Amino acid sequence: MTVESSLHVIDARDLYLKWNRQQLEGLADSLSDEVISVIKLIPLLLHVNSRFLPGFIGLDAPYGIYSYLPDQATLKAATLINKKFQYQDEGKITNSAIDAVYFQKKIIDGNMKCWVFKGSNLTKDQSTQLRDKFHKIVSWVSSQGLNLTFELLSSDEFRESTKYGDNENKSIFLDYYYSESVLLAGKYPVWWLVPPNKNNEYSAFVEHIKQARFVDAGEYIDLGSTNSFHKSDILHYSVEQIKKVKKSAEICFIRLIIASRRCSEWPKIDG
């Protein structure tokens, strides 16, 4: 049983990383090269602490993203910002200030958001410094004409949040989040390693993964489960969208189509 579970978990991780690479490559279908270049620069700006790049606030500021290694195209784009910048390869940082950076392009309205998850080991002063660095990077991105919103928080704050945008149901919000977000750098979501038939035992299965050491516990991040998501939630969500039809009929129609598709493909394991 342990060997079988290990293979399932490792296969799930590899499948997610493959899917994520495909999603990153697919951004070129809907975004310009200039926009993609700016998006890919965000992890680098958070990863380094260089006075020659946007985001520098002082030599003592926390920086670094877990296991992030920039590619040559990103480093070249950074030198276009400032020719004096030289990347110093410190290898893969595991004790980093930032756990992960995700980019979300919403299916329905096309709005874009960058989620930055800070490490849980930061002191209050370090968190303040990281937020200052973060705001400088946000200002630079805005100066490039990119309409991108940002969120800086810890994984604990994300799980405990009660703000779900247009989705009143947290599980629906997470379902959209996991399907729309791509990992730019750092830790992948452990949710992707949990089999559908174990979703109702999410916490126990995640603990099982941790205790059995199928994968390194430091390489994933726990952003929560959709285990309270049921078919009835989709029906309730659809009714709420109909009530909002006057606000935006086109968006409402698209949301109802997606909800209908999800209902038709709902797994038989529910409950």
Short mmCIF file of N, CA and C in Angstrom, two decimals, residues 155 158-159 174 178 188-210 220-228:
data_model
loop_
_atom_site.label_atom_id
_atom_site.label_comp_id
_atom_site.label_asym_id
_atom_site.label_seq_id
_atom_site.Cartn_x
_atom_site.Cartn_y
_atom_site.Cartn_z
N SER A 155 0.52 31.36 3.33
CA SER A 155 -0.42 30.29 3.02
C SER A 155 -1.48 30.16 4.11
N PHE A 158 -4.05 32.81 3.50
CA PHE A 158 -4.86 32.43 2.33
C PHE A 158 -5.95 31.44 2.73
N ARG A 159 -5.57 30.42 3.50
CA ARG A 159 -6.53 29.39 3.91
C ARG A 159 -7.60 29.96 4.83
N LEU A 174 -11.76 28.22 -4.60
CA LEU A 174 -10.56 27.39 -4.70
C LEU A 174 -10.55 26.56 -5.98
N TYR A 178 -7.40 26.88 -8.42
CA TYR A 178 -6.51 25.79 -8.80
C TYR A 178 -6.49 25.55 -10.31
N TYR A 188 4.76 24.07 -5.25
CA TYR A 188 3.50 23.72 -5.90
C TYR A 188 2.43 23.41 -4.85
N PRO A 189 1.15 23.46 -5.21
CA PRO A 189 0.07 23.20 -4.24
C PRO A 189 -0.06 21.70 -3.95
N VAL A 190 -0.04 21.34 -2.68
CA VAL A 190 -0.17 19.93 -2.31
C VAL A 190 -1.55 19.39 -2.69
N TRP A 191 -2.53 20.26 -2.86
CA TRP A 191 -3.88 19.85 -3.26
C TRP A 191 -3.85 18.95 -4.49
N TRP A 192 -2.92 19.22 -5.40
CA TRP A 192 -2.84 18.45 -6.64
C TRP A 192 -2.37 17.01 -6.39
N LEU A 193 -1.82 16.73 -5.23
CA LEU A 193 -1.33 15.38 -4.93
C LEU A 193 -2.40 14.50 -4.27
N VAL A 194 -3.51 15.11 -3.89
CA VAL A 194 -4.56 14.38 -3.19
C VAL A 194 -5.55 13.80 -4.21
N PRO A 195 -5.72 12.47 -4.25
CA PRO A 195 -6.65 11.85 -5.21
C PRO A 195 -8.08 12.32 -4.95
N PRO A 196 -8.91 12.39 -5.99
CA PRO A 196 -10.31 12.82 -5.81
C PRO A 196 -11.06 12.00 -4.76
N ASN A 197 -10.76 10.70 -4.69
CA ASN A 197 -11.49 9.87 -3.72
C ASN A 197 -11.00 10.06 -2.29
N LYS A 198 -9.95 10.91 -2.14
CA LYS A 198 -9.44 11.21 -0.80
C LYS A 198 -9.69 12.68 -0.43
N ASN A 199 -10.44 13.38 -1.27
CA ASN A 199 -10.66 14.80 -1.03
C ASN A 199 -11.41 15.07 0.27
N ASN A 200 -12.33 14.17 0.63
CA ASN A 200 -13.06 14.34 1.88
C ASN A 200 -12.20 14.04 3.10
N GLU A 201 -11.03 13.45 2.86
CA GLU A 201 -10.07 13.18 3.93
C GLU A 201 -8.79 13.97 3.67
N TYR A 202 -8.96 15.15 3.14
CA TYR A 202 -7.83 15.96 2.65
C TYR A 202 -6.73 16.13 3.70
N SER A 203 -7.07 16.64 4.87
CA SER A 203 -6.05 16.92 5.89
C SER A 203 -5.30 15.65 6.30
N ALA A 204 -6.04 14.56 6.45
CA ALA A 204 -5.42 13.30 6.85
C ALA A 204 -4.48 12.79 5.76
N PHE A 205 -4.88 12.96 4.49
CA PHE A 205 -4.04 12.46 3.40
C PHE A 205 -2.78 13.32 3.25
N VAL A 206 -2.92 14.64 3.44
CA VAL A 206 -1.75 15.52 3.38
C VAL A 206 -0.77 15.16 4.50
N GLU A 207 -1.30 14.87 5.67
CA GLU A 207 -0.45 14.45 6.78
C GLU A 207 0.22 13.11 6.45
N HIS A 208 -0.52 12.23 5.79
CA HIS A 208 0.03 10.94 5.36
C HIS A 208 1.19 11.15 4.40
N ILE A 209 1.04 12.08 3.46
CA ILE A 209 2.12 12.40 2.52
C ILE A 209 3.35 12.89 3.27
N LYS A 210 3.10 13.74 4.26
CA LYS A 210 4.19 14.31 5.04
C LYS A 210 4.92 13.26 5.85
N TYR A 220 6.25 21.63 -1.29
CA TYR A 220 4.86 21.97 -1.60
C TYR A 220 4.30 22.95 -0.58
N ILE A 221 3.15 23.55 -0.94
CA ILE A 221 2.49 24.52 -0.09
C ILE A 221 1.02 24.13 0.04
N ASP A 222 0.47 24.28 1.22
CA ASP A 222 -0.93 23.89 1.47
C ASP A 222 -1.81 25.13 1.42
N LEU A 223 -2.62 25.23 0.37
CA LEU A 223 -3.50 26.38 0.19
C LEU A 223 -4.97 26.04 0.48
N GLY A 224 -5.20 24.80 0.94
CA GLY A 224 -6.55 24.44 1.32
C GLY A 224 -7.19 23.45 0.36
N SER A 225 -8.35 22.95 0.77
CA SER A 225 -9.04 21.91 0.03
C SER A 225 -10.41 22.35 -0.45
N THR A 226 -10.86 21.67 -1.48
CA THR A 226 -12.23 21.89 -2.00
C THR A 226 -13.17 20.80 -1.47
N ASN A 227 -12.82 20.20 -0.34
CA ASN A 227 -13.58 19.04 0.15
C ASN A 227 -15.01 19.36 0.56
N SER A 228 -15.34 20.62 0.73
CA SER A 228 -16.72 20.97 1.06
C SER A 228 -17.51 21.39 -0.18
#
